[in-house]
Amino acid sequence: MSPSISWQSLPTEMKLAVVDALDLDDVKTLSQVDRHTYQICVPATFKDVILSNYQALENFLENVPRAYLRYIQKLDLCTQNTSIETVSLRVTADAVTSLLIACPRLEQLALRMAGSLDKSVITGFAYLPVLKKLTITNCADEIEQPLSERLVVSIAASIPGLEDLSLDRVSRSKMHAPELEGVYPYVPLVSGDDDIPDHPVLGSELCLPSLLRLPTLRKLIIRDTHLGDDRWATTRVACRLEVLDLGSCYHENEDFNRVCTERIMAAVGPTVDEFSLTTAVSDSKFAKPSDTPLHRLRKLHITPFFPVDSVVDTMSNLAGSPIESLSMQCYEDDVVDMCSAIEEFLNIRVERGPEFYNKLTRIDVSVAANDPSMNLEDSEERIEAAKRLQEFCRDLQLASAVGKAPSPACNPRSSNPTCDDEKRPEFGF
């Protein structure tokens, strides 16, 4: 009989391997074995951190040994003040900076701000050498507490290796959009942000289109943000975007959002492999392989907010790209109409011959939300529409799937869904 091996006798490397294989709850339990084991569990405990408000941030900085912060690789940070006591923007910015400069291994950061912070917060982002993914969201009322595009662009430009940037509900600056002030539809604007210092490369041009001058950027998501800046068409593009996801501005109408989307598509199209659409595309220049700027577009996603009656025309207008995969999200009320629209598009594909969407191999439709009032008759109609579409796809030798979205708990409007956060530690103390 072989002798038993105790936990204490294992080499440190093997103990670390065991800890890495455990989920967070098990790590917390294991850390209580003894002091040595607790120290071994520290990197796993602080690898992935959520701080849900300013008070949690303050308590975290006061109670967690600063040496432990170097283990943070993924951080979800909200700066919203939930106390009745007022906290100045400078104090909040200082707390954020204090945390960031102690996190040299941070790779992913989701930053939810209640409007803009003091400009001093920009300094901390230069100390994040391995940060690749950044999400910035305004979690406050945009009218009362707008989040400045100048602050956001300066932050993004300060990160040396940023590749993946998601922005949600960022507001235009009066400095860059004076033509919007006092004009219908009264888009919220930020004033008083002209004191944000010039960037070494971007200078004073800290408008949203200047994001295209960040050479390391590969993925850009912008949602619920006004994209009407003409400089999207004239800014020198220094990045090679592979993934582009553009939402619409709810302050503007559909035609305005369409023009904005087409302008940005034309600017960055040559390198984009994957694109997510919220608005229709009507410009015919995207329809011809010789004219379209989207020479490499292979994956097209259509969001639940896309107008269903524009699906066929938009697909026809994107025929110049080598699209291989088409995924459509819709609400349950739109399932029948969406399936019918796709069938109409596929009929056009058959009629126009083998050169029209000749690279297409897959079409998927997913339902983004449940309708609790749906009756049995409606359900049967949707099931029949989905079945008919899949049979048509099968006849055309196209792979297809029609069903529920992967995680109904996710908010499809959010650029930072929290459906995978159940096992992440929230430090509130």
Coordinates of C-alpha atoms in Angstrom, one line a residue:
M1 CA 0.0 0.0 0.0
S2 CA 1.5 3.3 -1.1
P3 CA 2.0 6.0 1.6
S4 CA -0.6 8.8 1.8
I5 CA 0.5 12.3 0.8
S6 CA -0.6 15.2 2.8
W7 CA -1.5 18.6 1.4
Q8 CA 1.3 20.2 3.5
S9 CA 3.9 17.9 1.9
L10 CA 3.0 18.9 -1.7
P11 CA 5.4 21.3 -3.5
T12 CA 4.2 24.9 -3.9
E13 CA 3.9 24.5 -7.7
M14 CA 1.5 21.6 -7.3
K15 CA -0.5 23.5 -4.8
L16 CA -0.8 26.4 -7.2
A17 CA -2.0 24.0 -9.9
V18 CA -4.7 22.7 -7.6
V19 CA -5.9 26.2 -6.7
D20 CA -6.0 27.2 -10.4
A21 CA -8.3 24.2 -11.1
L22 CA -10.9 25.2 -8.4
D23 CA -13.8 27.6 -8.7
L24 CA -13.9 30.6 -6.5
D25 CA -16.1 29.1 -3.7
D26 CA -13.7 26.2 -3.3
V27 CA -10.7 28.5 -3.3
K28 CA -12.3 30.5 -0.4
T29 CA -12.9 27.2 1.5
L30 CA -9.4 25.9 0.8
S31 CA -7.8 29.3 1.9
Q32 CA -9.0 28.6 5.5
V33 CA -6.9 25.5 5.9
D34 CA -3.9 27.4 7.3
R35 CA -1.9 30.6 6.9
H36 CA 0.4 29.1 4.2
T37 CA -2.5 27.9 2.2
Y38 CA -4.2 31.2 2.5
Q39 CA -1.2 32.9 0.9
I40 CA -1.2 30.4 -2.0
C41 CA -4.9 31.2 -2.6
V42 CA -4.5 34.9 -2.7
P43 CA -3.7 35.2 -6.5
A44 CA -6.8 33.2 -7.4
T45 CA -9.0 35.1 -4.9
F46 CA -8.1 38.5 -6.3
K47 CA -7.7 37.5 -10.0
D48 CA -11.2 38.7 -10.9
V49 CA -12.8 41.5 -8.8
I50 CA -16.1 43.4 -8.8
L51 CA -16.5 46.7 -7.0
S52 CA -20.1 47.7 -7.4
N53 CA -20.0 51.3 -6.2
Y54 CA -17.6 54.0 -4.8
Q55 CA -18.1 52.8 -1.2
A56 CA -17.0 49.3 -2.2
L57 CA -13.9 50.8 -3.9
E58 CA -13.1 52.9 -0.8
N59 CA -13.5 49.9 1.5
F60 CA -11.4 47.7 -0.8
L61 CA -8.5 50.1 -0.8
E62 CA -8.7 50.5 3.0
N63 CA -8.9 46.8 3.8
V64 CA -7.0 44.8 1.2
P65 CA -3.2 44.8 1.5
R66 CA -1.9 46.8 -1.4
A67 CA 0.5 44.0 -2.4
Y68 CA -2.5 41.8 -3.3
L69 CA -3.7 44.2 -6.0
R70 CA -1.0 43.1 -8.3
Y71 CA -2.9 39.8 -8.8
I72 CA -6.0 41.5 -10.3
Q73 CA -6.4 40.6 -14.0
K74 CA -10.0 41.4 -14.5
L75 CA -11.8 44.3 -12.8
D76 CA -15.4 45.5 -12.9
L77 CA -15.5 48.9 -11.3
C78 CA -18.4 51.3 -10.7
T79 CA -17.7 54.8 -9.3
Q80 CA -21.3 55.6 -8.5
N81 CA -21.8 57.1 -5.0
T82 CA -24.5 55.3 -3.1
S83 CA -24.0 57.3 0.1
I84 CA -26.0 60.4 1.2
E85 CA -22.7 62.1 1.7
T86 CA -21.3 63.9 -1.3
V87 CA -18.0 62.7 -2.8
S88 CA -16.1 65.1 -5.1
L89 CA -15.1 64.0 -8.6
R90 CA -11.5 64.6 -7.6
V91 CA -11.7 62.3 -4.6
T92 CA -13.3 59.6 -6.7
A93 CA -10.7 60.0 -9.4
D94 CA -7.9 59.7 -6.9
A95 CA -9.4 56.5 -5.5
V96 CA -9.7 55.0 -9.0
T97 CA -6.1 56.1 -9.8
S98 CA -4.8 54.6 -6.6
L99 CA -6.3 51.3 -7.5
L100 CA -5.2 51.2 -11.2
I101 CA -1.6 52.1 -10.6
A102 CA -1.3 49.1 -8.2
C103 CA -2.7 46.6 -10.9
P104 CA 0.2 46.0 -13.4
R105 CA -1.3 42.7 -14.5
L106 CA -4.8 44.1 -15.3
E107 CA -5.9 42.7 -18.7
Q108 CA -9.7 43.6 -18.7
L109 CA -11.4 46.6 -17.2
A110 CA -15.1 47.4 -17.1
L111 CA -15.5 50.9 -15.8
R112 CA -19.0 52.2 -15.1
M113 CA -19.0 55.9 -14.3
A114 CA -21.8 58.2 -13.1
G115 CA -20.9 60.8 -15.6
S116 CA -17.4 62.2 -16.0
L117 CA -14.7 62.1 -13.4
D118 CA -12.0 64.6 -12.7
K119 CA -9.4 64.8 -15.5
S120 CA -6.7 63.6 -13.1
V121 CA -8.1 60.0 -13.5
I122 CA -6.5 59.8 -16.9
T123 CA -3.0 59.5 -15.3
G124 CA -3.6 56.0 -13.9
F125 CA -4.3 54.4 -17.3
A126 CA -0.8 54.9 -18.5
Y127 CA 0.3 52.4 -15.8
L128 CA -1.6 49.5 -17.3
P129 CA 0.9 47.9 -19.6
V130 CA -1.0 44.7 -20.4
L131 CA -4.6 46.1 -20.4
K132 CA -6.1 44.9 -23.7
K133 CA -9.9 45.2 -23.2
L134 CA -11.6 48.3 -21.8
T135 CA -15.4 48.9 -21.4
I136 CA -16.6 52.4 -20.4
T137 CA -20.3 52.9 -19.6
N138 CA -22.2 55.9 -18.2
C139 CA -24.4 54.4 -15.6
A140 CA -26.1 57.8 -14.7
D141 CA -28.7 59.9 -16.4
E142 CA -27.0 61.3 -19.5
I143 CA -28.9 64.6 -19.3
E144 CA -27.9 65.2 -15.6
Q145 CA -24.5 63.6 -15.7
P146 CA -23.1 63.3 -19.2
L147 CA -19.9 61.4 -19.8
S148 CA -17.4 63.4 -21.9
E149 CA -16.1 62.0 -25.2
R150 CA -12.9 64.0 -24.5
L151 CA -12.3 62.2 -21.2
V152 CA -13.1 58.8 -22.7
V153 CA -10.8 59.3 -25.8
S154 CA -8.0 60.6 -23.6
I155 CA -8.3 57.5 -21.4
A156 CA -8.3 55.1 -24.3
A157 CA -5.3 56.9 -25.9
S158 CA -3.3 56.6 -22.7
I159 CA -3.4 52.8 -22.6
P160 CA -0.3 51.5 -24.5
G161 CA -1.7 48.2 -25.7
L162 CA -5.5 48.7 -26.0
E163 CA -7.0 46.3 -28.5
D164 CA -10.7 46.0 -27.5
L165 CA -12.8 49.1 -26.7
S166 CA -16.5 49.2 -25.8
L167 CA -18.3 52.5 -25.2
D168 CA -21.9 53.0 -24.0
R169 CA -23.8 56.3 -23.6
V170 CA -20.8 58.6 -24.1
S171 CA -21.8 62.2 -24.7
R172 CA -20.5 64.7 -27.3
S173 CA -18.5 67.7 -26.1
K174 CA -19.5 71.3 -26.9
M175 CA -15.9 71.8 -27.9
H176 CA -16.2 69.4 -30.7
A177 CA -19.9 69.7 -31.5
P178 CA -20.9 73.4 -31.1
E179 CA -23.5 73.0 -34.0
L180 CA -25.6 70.7 -31.7
E181 CA -26.0 73.3 -28.9
G182 CA -29.6 74.4 -28.5
V183 CA -30.7 72.7 -31.7
Y184 CA -33.5 70.0 -32.0
P185 CA -33.4 67.1 -31.0
Y186 CA -31.3 68.6 -28.1
V187 CA -28.6 66.0 -27.9
P188 CA -27.0 66.1 -24.4
L189 CA -23.6 67.9 -24.6
V190 CA -20.7 68.2 -22.1
S191 CA -19.4 71.6 -21.2
G192 CA -16.3 72.4 -19.1
D193 CA -14.2 69.6 -20.4
D194 CA -11.9 71.9 -22.4
D195 CA -9.4 71.7 -19.6
I196 CA -8.5 68.1 -20.3
P197 CA -4.9 68.2 -21.3
D198 CA -3.8 67.7 -24.9
H199 CA -2.7 64.1 -25.7
P200 CA 0.9 63.7 -26.9
V201 CA -0.3 62.2 -30.2
L202 CA -3.9 63.3 -30.6
G203 CA -3.3 66.8 -29.3
S204 CA -6.6 68.7 -28.6
E205 CA -8.6 66.5 -31.0
L206 CA -10.1 64.3 -28.3
C207 CA -13.3 63.7 -30.3
L208 CA -14.6 60.2 -30.9
P209 CA -13.3 59.8 -34.5
S210 CA -9.8 60.2 -33.1
L211 CA -10.2 56.6 -31.7
L212 CA -9.3 55.5 -35.2
R213 CA -5.8 56.9 -34.7
L214 CA -5.0 54.4 -32.0
P215 CA -2.7 51.9 -33.8
T216 CA -3.3 48.9 -31.5
L217 CA -7.1 49.0 -31.7
R218 CA -8.7 45.9 -33.2
K219 CA -12.3 45.8 -31.9
L220 CA -14.6 48.8 -31.4
I221 CA -18.1 48.8 -30.0
I222 CA -20.0 52.1 -29.6
R223 CA -23.6 52.1 -28.4
D224 CA -26.3 54.6 -27.4
T225 CA -23.9 57.4 -28.5
H226 CA -24.2 60.2 -31.0
L227 CA -22.0 59.4 -34.0
G228 CA -22.8 62.5 -36.1
D229 CA -19.2 63.9 -36.1
D230 CA -18.2 64.5 -39.8
R231 CA -14.6 63.8 -38.8
W232 CA -15.3 60.1 -38.9
A233 CA -14.9 60.5 -42.7
T234 CA -11.7 62.5 -42.6
T235 CA -9.7 61.2 -39.7
R236 CA -6.6 59.4 -40.7
V237 CA -7.1 55.7 -39.8
A238 CA -4.1 54.2 -38.0
C239 CA -5.8 51.1 -36.6
R240 CA -6.7 47.8 -38.3
L241 CA -10.2 47.2 -36.9
E242 CA -11.3 43.6 -37.3
V243 CA -14.6 43.8 -35.3
L244 CA -17.0 46.8 -35.5
D245 CA -20.3 47.1 -33.6
L246 CA -22.2 50.3 -34.0
G247 CA -25.4 51.1 -32.1
S248 CA -27.8 54.0 -32.8
C249 CA -28.4 57.3 -30.9
Y250 CA -31.9 57.3 -29.5
H251 CA -31.9 61.1 -29.7
E252 CA -31.8 61.0 -33.5
N253 CA -34.0 59.4 -36.2
E254 CA -33.3 56.2 -38.2
D255 CA -32.1 58.0 -41.3
F256 CA -29.6 60.1 -39.3
N257 CA -28.2 57.0 -37.6
R258 CA -28.0 55.2 -40.9
V259 CA -25.9 57.9 -42.5
C260 CA -23.6 57.9 -39.4
T261 CA -23.2 54.1 -39.6
E262 CA -22.4 54.2 -43.4
R263 CA -19.8 56.9 -42.9
I264 CA -17.9 54.9 -40.3
M265 CA -18.2 51.7 -42.3
A266 CA -16.7 53.4 -45.3
A267 CA -13.8 54.7 -43.1
V268 CA -12.7 51.5 -41.5
G269 CA -14.2 48.9 -43.8
P270 CA -11.0 47.6 -45.5
T271 CA -9.9 45.6 -42.5
V272 CA -13.2 44.7 -40.8
D273 CA -13.9 41.0 -40.6
E274 CA -17.0 41.1 -38.3
F275 CA -19.7 43.8 -38.1
S276 CA -22.8 44.3 -36.0
L277 CA -25.6 46.4 -37.5
T278 CA -28.4 48.3 -35.7
T279 CA -29.5 50.5 -38.6
A280 CA -30.2 49.8 -42.2
V281 CA -27.7 50.3 -45.0
S282 CA -29.0 51.9 -48.2
D283 CA -25.8 53.1 -49.9
S284 CA -25.4 51.0 -53.0
K285 CA -21.7 51.4 -53.0
F286 CA -21.5 48.4 -50.6
A287 CA -23.3 46.2 -53.1
K288 CA -20.5 45.8 -55.6
P289 CA -17.2 43.9 -54.9
S290 CA -15.3 46.5 -56.9
D291 CA -16.7 49.5 -54.9
T292 CA -17.4 48.3 -51.4
P293 CA -14.8 49.2 -48.7
L294 CA -15.8 46.1 -46.8
H295 CA -13.6 43.7 -48.7
R296 CA -13.0 41.4 -45.8
L297 CA -16.3 41.3 -44.1
R298 CA -17.1 37.6 -43.3
K299 CA -19.5 37.7 -40.3
L300 CA -22.5 40.0 -40.1
H301 CA -24.6 40.3 -37.0
I302 CA -28.0 42.1 -37.0
T303 CA -29.2 43.3 -33.6
P304 CA -32.8 43.1 -32.2
F305 CA -33.2 46.9 -32.8
F306 CA -32.6 46.6 -36.5
P307 CA -35.8 47.4 -38.5
V308 CA -37.1 44.0 -39.8
D309 CA -38.6 45.6 -43.0
S310 CA -35.1 46.7 -44.0
V311 CA -33.4 43.3 -43.8
V312 CA -33.8 42.4 -47.5
D313 CA -32.6 45.8 -48.8
T314 CA -29.7 45.9 -46.4
M315 CA -28.6 42.4 -47.3
S316 CA -28.8 43.3 -51.0
N317 CA -26.8 46.4 -50.4
L318 CA -24.0 44.4 -48.6
A319 CA -23.7 41.9 -51.4
G320 CA -20.2 43.2 -52.4
S321 CA -18.7 41.6 -49.2
P322 CA -17.6 38.0 -48.9
I323 CA -20.1 37.3 -46.1
E324 CA -19.9 33.7 -44.9
S325 CA -22.0 33.9 -41.7
L326 CA -25.2 35.8 -41.0
S327 CA -26.6 35.9 -37.4
M328 CA -29.9 37.8 -36.7
Q329 CA -31.3 38.6 -33.3
C330 CA -34.9 39.6 -32.8
Y331 CA -37.6 39.7 -30.2
E332 CA -40.3 37.0 -30.1
D333 CA -42.9 39.4 -31.7
D334 CA -40.6 39.7 -34.7
V335 CA -39.7 36.0 -35.2
V336 CA -42.3 35.4 -38.0
D337 CA -41.5 38.6 -39.8
M338 CA -37.7 38.0 -39.5
C339 CA -38.0 34.4 -40.9
S340 CA -40.1 35.7 -43.8
A341 CA -37.6 38.5 -44.5
I342 CA -34.7 36.0 -44.6
E343 CA -36.7 33.7 -46.9
E344 CA -37.3 36.6 -49.2
F345 CA -33.6 37.4 -49.2
L346 CA -32.8 33.7 -50.0
N347 CA -35.2 33.7 -52.9
I348 CA -33.4 36.7 -54.3
R349 CA -30.1 34.9 -53.9
V350 CA -31.5 32.0 -55.9
E351 CA -32.8 34.3 -58.6
R352 CA -29.6 36.3 -59.0
G353 CA -27.4 33.2 -59.4
P354 CA -24.2 31.8 -57.9
E355 CA -22.3 35.1 -57.7
F356 CA -24.7 36.6 -55.3
Y357 CA -23.6 35.8 -51.7
N358 CA -21.6 32.9 -53.1
K359 CA -19.6 32.6 -49.8
L360 CA -22.6 32.4 -47.5
T361 CA -22.6 29.1 -45.5
R362 CA -24.6 29.8 -42.4
I363 CA -27.7 31.7 -41.2
D364 CA -28.7 31.8 -37.5
V365 CA -31.7 33.5 -35.9
S366 CA -31.8 33.9 -32.1
V367 CA -34.6 35.3 -29.9
A368 CA -33.3 38.0 -27.6
A369 CA -36.1 38.1 -25.1
N370 CA -39.1 36.2 -23.8
D371 CA -42.7 37.5 -24.2
P372 CA -44.6 36.3 -21.1
S373 CA -47.9 37.1 -22.7
M374 CA -47.3 34.9 -25.8
N375 CA -50.2 32.6 -26.3
L376 CA -50.1 29.1 -27.7
E377 CA -51.3 30.1 -31.2
D378 CA -48.5 32.7 -31.5
S379 CA -46.0 30.1 -30.3
E380 CA -47.1 27.6 -32.9
E381 CA -46.9 30.2 -35.7
R382 CA -43.3 31.1 -34.7
I383 CA -42.3 27.5 -34.5
E384 CA -43.7 26.9 -37.9
A385 CA -41.9 29.9 -39.4
A386 CA -38.6 28.8 -37.9
K387 CA -39.1 25.3 -39.2
R388 CA -39.9 26.5 -42.7
L389 CA -36.8 28.7 -42.7
Q390 CA -34.5 25.9 -41.6
E391 CA -35.9 23.6 -44.3
F392 CA -35.3 26.3 -46.9
C393 CA -31.7 26.7 -45.7
R394 CA -31.2 23.0 -45.8
D395 CA -32.4 22.8 -49.4
L396 CA -29.8 25.5 -50.2
Q397 CA -27.2 23.6 -48.3
L398 CA -26.9 26.3 -45.7
A399 CA -26.3 25.5 -42.0
S400 CA -28.9 27.2 -39.8
A401 CA -30.2 27.4 -36.2
V402 CA -33.3 29.1 -34.9
G403 CA -33.9 29.4 -31.2
K404 CA -33.4 31.2 -28.0
A405 CA -30.4 33.5 -27.4
P406 CA -27.7 31.8 -25.4
S407 CA -28.4 33.6 -22.2
P408 CA -31.8 35.3 -21.7
A409 CA -30.5 37.0 -18.5
C410 CA -28.2 39.2 -20.6
N411 CA -29.3 42.7 -21.5
P412 CA -29.0 42.8 -25.3
R413 CA -28.5 46.6 -25.1
S414 CA -25.5 46.4 -22.8
S415 CA -22.0 46.5 -24.1
N416 CA -20.9 44.8 -20.8
P417 CA -23.4 42.0 -20.1
T418 CA -23.2 40.6 -16.6
C419 CA -24.6 37.2 -17.4
D420 CA -21.2 35.5 -16.7
D421 CA -20.6 37.3 -13.4
E422 CA -22.3 34.9 -11.0
K423 CA -19.0 33.4 -9.9
R424 CA -17.1 36.6 -9.7
P425 CA -16.2 38.0 -6.3
E426 CA -17.8 41.3 -5.3
F427 CA -15.9 43.0 -2.6
G428 CA -18.2 45.2 -0.5
F429 CA -16.8 44.6 3.0

